Amino acid sequence: MKMEIIKTIEELKSFLSSLDKHKNPMLNFVPTMGALHDGHLSLVKKAKLYDGLTIVSIFVNKSQFNSENDYINYPRVIDNDIRLLESVDCNVLFCPESNEMDQIETLSNFDTSEFDKYMEGLHRPGHFKGVAEIVFKLFSIINPDNSFFGIKDYQQCLLIEKLRDFYNFKTLLSFEDIVRESNGLAMSSRNLLLSEDEKTLSSNLFNCLMDIKANISSFTDNNSVLRFISNYTKNMNIEYLDIVEDGTMVPLSILDKSKKLRACICCRVNNVRLIDNLLLN
Ligand code: AMP
């Protein structure tokens, strides 16, 4: 089946309502902002394992960018994205213009303030409100049965779970592992903005997380971890390194190793923001 490329909400709705439910029992959805890489494609391949239709959206959502420059510089390579999606047999690409998504009423009563206190939320004011708005709109239009997100955006996964429950969307949620370059650097659309040397330097982010994991038994509190990674922080502009109990986002000061712990890190390399995280035990 040739991939459908749909640009308007009306067209998408009419396409979805024309589907034969016996042939396409489920809608399996992967939201993205494009500049696709193997991390995104791993989500599409996962979605393809389910019966029914796989829909990928590409939309660079301005409201989740807290920096105008970051929004302007965000890579946009739609022709390459189409080629990659066709190579994994994606069924539908929904790639609306921004004014198209503005038409839909946004949510007003979903509270993201808890998310704004920690890690990504703390460093990117308004980011999670923007994410919640766009995912609400996409879920409302598509009403998927299954939706796929990457654990790379760990806090985002927690937000989507809360949003799904708050609005009673029927979708099941799948959170998938981080796909990495051979040097450990988590794949990211923003890696396109890095030189080869900067990519090599950025792989330290993962080395740092692996080093923390290897030594987790020797740490009692977050400060001892911060002291331990000071060798890495000399070369990298670390925005935060927090350890949380897996499934939550409140940074721990005392590390209780009877709990499942996850380290979350963010740094800037040449003003490109990179995030990563790793389960420690
Ligand atoms: P984005 O296009 O950055 O909004 O990402 C779209 C989806 O792909 C999100 O659910 C991300 O968490 C996920 N994703 C991004 N990078 C990776 C990666 N390296 N491995 C797995 N999933 C990823």
Coordinates of C-alpha atoms and ligand atoms in Angstrom, one line a residue:
M1 CA 0.0 0.0 0.0
K2 CA 1.3 3.4 -1.0
M3 CA 1.8 5.8 1.9
E4 CA -1.0 8.4 2.1
I5 CA 0.3 11.9 2.7
I6 CA -2.3 14.1 4.4
K7 CA -2.0 17.8 5.2
T8 CA -5.4 18.9 6.5
I9 CA -7.4 17.8 9.5
E10 CA -10.6 17.5 7.4
E11 CA -8.8 15.2 4.9
L12 CA -7.4 13.1 7.7
K13 CA -10.8 12.8 9.4
S14 CA -12.6 11.8 6.2
F15 CA -9.8 9.3 5.4
L16 CA -10.1 7.7 8.9
S17 CA -13.9 7.6 8.8
S18 CA -13.7 5.8 5.4
L19 CA -11.6 3.0 6.7
D20 CA -12.9 -0.5 6.7
K21 CA -12.8 -1.5 10.4
H22 CA -12.3 -5.2 9.5
K23 CA -9.2 -4.5 7.5
N24 CA -7.9 -1.9 9.9
P25 CA -9.0 -2.9 13.4
M26 CA -6.6 -0.5 15.1
L27 CA -5.0 2.9 14.6
N28 CA -1.4 2.9 15.7
F29 CA 0.1 6.4 16.1
V30 CA 3.6 7.8 16.3
P31 CA 3.8 11.6 16.8
T32 CA 7.0 13.3 15.8
M33 CA 8.5 16.6 14.8
G34 CA 10.3 15.1 11.8
A35 CA 14.0 15.1 10.9
L36 CA 13.5 11.4 11.4
H37 CA 16.3 9.0 12.5
D38 CA 16.5 5.3 13.6
G39 CA 15.0 6.3 17.0
H40 CA 11.8 7.4 15.4
L41 CA 11.8 4.5 12.9
S42 CA 12.1 2.1 15.9
L43 CA 8.7 3.5 17.1
V44 CA 7.2 3.1 13.6
K45 CA 8.5 -0.5 13.4
K46 CA 7.0 -1.2 16.8
A47 CA 3.6 0.3 15.7
K48 CA 3.8 -1.9 12.6
L49 CA 3.7 -5.0 14.8
Y50 CA 0.1 -4.2 15.7
D51 CA -2.8 -5.0 13.4
G52 CA -4.2 -2.1 11.5
L53 CA -2.9 1.2 10.2
T54 CA 0.3 3.0 11.2
I55 CA 0.0 6.8 11.3
V56 CA 3.0 9.1 11.8
S57 CA 2.6 12.8 12.3
I58 CA 5.3 15.4 11.6
F59 CA 4.6 18.7 13.1
V60 CA 7.2 21.2 14.5
N61 CA 5.0 22.5 17.3
K62 CA 6.0 26.1 18.0
S63 CA 4.2 26.2 21.4
Q64 CA 6.6 23.7 22.9
F65 CA 9.7 25.7 22.0
N66 CA 10.7 28.2 24.7
S67 CA 13.3 29.7 22.4
E68 CA 12.4 31.3 19.1
N69 CA 15.9 30.5 17.8
D70 CA 15.6 26.8 18.7
Y71 CA 12.3 26.7 16.8
I72 CA 13.7 28.5 13.7
N73 CA 16.8 26.3 13.7
Y74 CA 15.0 23.0 14.2
P75 CA 15.9 20.8 11.3
R76 CA 13.2 20.3 8.6
V77 CA 13.9 17.7 6.0
I78 CA 10.4 16.5 4.8
D79 CA 11.5 14.8 1.6
N80 CA 14.0 12.7 3.4
D81 CA 11.4 11.9 6.1
I82 CA 8.9 10.8 3.5
R83 CA 11.6 8.5 2.0
L84 CA 12.4 7.0 5.4
L85 CA 8.7 6.4 6.3
E86 CA 8.1 4.7 3.0
S87 CA 11.1 2.5 3.6
V88 CA 9.4 1.1 6.8
D89 CA 5.9 0.8 5.2
C90 CA 4.3 3.6 7.2
N91 CA 0.6 3.8 6.0
V92 CA -0.2 7.4 6.6
L93 CA 1.8 10.6 7.2
F94 CA 0.0 13.5 8.7
C95 CA 2.0 16.7 8.2
P96 CA -0.2 19.7 8.7
E97 CA 0.9 23.4 8.4
S98 CA 1.0 25.2 11.7
N99 CA -2.2 27.3 10.9
E100 CA -4.0 24.0 10.4
M101 CA -3.4 22.9 14.0
D102 CA -4.2 26.4 15.4
Q103 CA -7.9 25.9 14.3
I104 CA -8.6 23.3 16.9
E105 CA -9.7 24.3 20.4
T106 CA -6.9 23.8 22.9
L107 CA -7.2 22.3 26.3
S108 CA -7.7 24.6 29.2
N109 CA -8.1 22.5 32.3
F110 CA -5.1 20.3 32.2
D111 CA -2.5 21.3 34.8
T112 CA 1.2 20.9 33.8
S113 CA 2.5 22.9 36.8
E114 CA 3.8 19.7 38.5
F115 CA 5.9 19.0 35.4
D116 CA 7.2 22.6 35.2
K117 CA 9.0 22.2 38.6
Y118 CA 11.6 19.6 37.6
M119 CA 14.3 18.9 35.0
E120 CA 13.0 19.7 31.5
G121 CA 10.0 21.7 32.8
L122 CA 12.2 23.8 35.1
H123 CA 14.7 24.6 32.3
R124 CA 12.1 25.1 29.5
P125 CA 9.3 27.2 30.8
G126 CA 6.0 26.5 28.9
H127 CA 7.5 23.5 27.2
F128 CA 5.2 20.9 28.7
K129 CA 2.1 23.1 28.3
G130 CA 3.0 23.1 24.6
V131 CA 3.5 19.4 24.4
A132 CA 0.2 18.7 26.2
E133 CA -1.6 21.0 23.8
I134 CA -0.4 19.4 20.6
V135 CA -0.7 15.8 21.9
F136 CA -4.3 16.6 23.1
K137 CA -5.1 17.9 19.6
L138 CA -3.5 14.9 17.8
F139 CA -5.2 12.4 20.1
S140 CA -8.6 14.2 19.6
I141 CA -8.3 14.1 15.8
I142 CA -7.0 10.6 15.4
N143 CA -8.3 8.8 18.6
P144 CA -5.6 6.1 18.2
D145 CA -5.8 2.6 19.8
N146 CA -2.0 2.5 20.4
S147 CA 0.5 5.4 20.6
F148 CA 4.3 5.1 20.7
F149 CA 6.7 7.4 22.5
G150 CA 10.4 7.2 23.3
I151 CA 11.8 7.0 26.8
K152 CA 14.5 9.4 25.7
D153 CA 11.9 12.1 26.6
Y154 CA 11.3 10.4 29.9
Q155 CA 9.3 13.3 31.6
Q156 CA 7.2 13.6 28.4
C157 CA 6.2 10.0 28.8
L158 CA 4.9 10.7 32.3
L159 CA 3.0 13.8 31.0
I160 CA 1.4 11.8 28.2
E161 CA 0.2 9.1 30.7
K162 CA -1.4 11.8 32.9
L163 CA -3.0 13.5 29.8
R164 CA -4.4 10.2 28.5
D165 CA -5.9 9.4 31.9
F166 CA -7.2 12.9 32.5
Y167 CA -9.1 13.1 29.2
N168 CA -9.9 9.4 29.1
F169 CA -8.4 8.9 25.7
K170 CA -8.7 5.2 24.8
T171 CA -5.2 4.9 23.5
L172 CA -2.8 2.4 25.0
L173 CA 0.7 3.9 25.5
S174 CA 4.0 2.2 24.6
F175 CA 7.2 3.7 25.8
E176 CA 10.2 2.5 23.9
D177 CA 13.9 2.2 24.6
I178 CA 16.4 4.9 23.5
V179 CA 18.2 4.1 20.2
R180 CA 21.8 5.3 20.1
E181 CA 24.6 6.0 17.7
S182 CA 27.5 3.5 17.8
N183 CA 29.4 5.8 20.3
G184 CA 26.4 5.8 22.7
L185 CA 25.0 9.2 21.8
A186 CA 21.2 9.1 21.9
M187 CA 19.8 9.7 18.5
S188 CA 18.1 13.1 18.2
S189 CA 17.0 15.3 15.4
R190 CA 19.1 18.0 17.0
N191 CA 22.3 15.9 16.4
L192 CA 22.0 17.2 12.8
L193 CA 23.1 20.6 14.2
L194 CA 26.4 19.1 15.6
S195 CA 29.8 18.8 13.8
E196 CA 31.5 15.4 13.9
D197 CA 33.8 16.6 16.8
E198 CA 30.8 17.9 18.7
K199 CA 29.1 14.5 18.3
T200 CA 32.1 12.8 19.7
L201 CA 32.2 15.2 22.7
S202 CA 28.4 14.7 23.1
S203 CA 28.9 10.9 23.5
N204 CA 30.3 11.8 26.9
L205 CA 26.7 12.3 28.1
F206 CA 26.1 8.5 27.8
N207 CA 29.6 7.6 29.1
C208 CA 28.8 9.7 32.1
L209 CA 25.5 7.9 32.7
M210 CA 27.2 4.5 32.3
D211 CA 29.9 5.5 34.8
I212 CA 27.2 6.5 37.3
K213 CA 25.5 3.2 36.8
A214 CA 28.7 1.2 37.2
N215 CA 29.4 3.0 40.5
I216 CA 25.9 3.3 41.8
S217 CA 26.6 1.2 44.9
S218 CA 29.1 3.7 46.2
F219 CA 26.8 6.8 46.1
T220 CA 24.6 7.7 49.0
D221 CA 23.3 11.1 47.8
N222 CA 23.0 13.2 44.7
N223 CA 25.8 15.5 45.7
S224 CA 28.3 12.5 45.7
V225 CA 27.2 11.8 42.2
L226 CA 27.7 15.4 41.1
R227 CA 31.2 15.3 42.6
F228 CA 31.9 12.0 40.9
I229 CA 31.0 13.4 37.4
S230 CA 32.9 16.7 37.8
N231 CA 35.5 15.3 35.3
Y232 CA 32.8 15.2 32.7
T233 CA 31.3 18.6 33.5
K234 CA 34.6 20.3 32.9
N235 CA 34.2 19.7 29.1
M236 CA 30.4 19.8 29.0
N237 CA 27.9 22.4 29.8
I238 CA 25.6 20.4 32.0
E239 CA 22.2 21.9 32.6
Y240 CA 21.1 19.3 35.1
L241 CA 21.8 15.8 36.3
D242 CA 19.1 14.4 38.5
I243 CA 18.3 11.0 39.9
V244 CA 14.7 10.1 40.3
E245 CA 12.8 7.0 41.3
D246 CA 11.8 5.4 38.0
G247 CA 8.2 6.4 37.1
T248 CA 8.5 9.7 39.0
M249 CA 10.2 13.0 38.3
V250 CA 11.1 14.4 41.7
P251 CA 14.9 14.6 42.0
L252 CA 16.1 12.6 45.0
S253 CA 18.8 14.0 47.3
I254 CA 19.2 10.7 49.2
L255 CA 19.6 7.7 47.0
D256 CA 17.5 4.8 48.3
K257 CA 18.8 1.8 46.3
S258 CA 15.9 -0.4 47.3
K259 CA 14.1 1.7 44.7
K260 CA 14.5 1.6 40.9
L261 CA 16.6 4.7 40.1
R262 CA 16.9 6.6 36.8
A263 CA 19.5 9.3 36.1
C264 CA 18.4 12.1 33.8
I265 CA 20.9 14.5 32.3
C266 CA 20.9 17.5 30.0
C267 CA 23.8 19.4 28.5
R268 CA 24.5 22.0 25.9
V269 CA 27.1 21.5 23.2
N270 CA 27.5 24.6 21.0
N271 CA 24.2 25.7 22.3
V272 CA 22.4 22.5 21.1
R273 CA 20.5 21.0 23.9
L274 CA 20.9 17.3 24.4
I275 CA 19.1 15.0 26.8
D276 CA 19.5 11.4 27.9
N277 CA 18.6 9.1 30.7
L278 CA 19.5 5.6 32.0
L279 CA 18.1 3.1 34.5
L280 CA 20.8 2.7 37.2
N281 CA 19.8 -0.5 39.0
Ligands
AMP1 P1 10.6 14.2 18.4 O1 10.5 14.2 16.9 O2 11.9 14.6 18.9 O3 9.4 15.0 19.0 O4 10.4 12.7 18.9 C1 9.3 11.9 18.5 C2 9.3 10.7 19.3 O5 10.5 9.9 19.0 C3 9.2 11.0 20.8 O6 8.4 10.1 21.4 C4 10.7 10.8 21.2 O7 10.8 10.4 22.6 C5 11.1 9.6 20.3 N1 12.5 9.6 20.1 C6 13.4 10.6 19.9 N2 14.6 10.2 19.8 C7 14.6 8.9 20.1 C8 15.6 7.8 20.3 N3 16.9 8.1 20.1 N4 15.3 6.6 20.6 C9 13.9 6.3 20.7 N5 12.9 7.2 20.6 C10 13.3 8.4 20.3

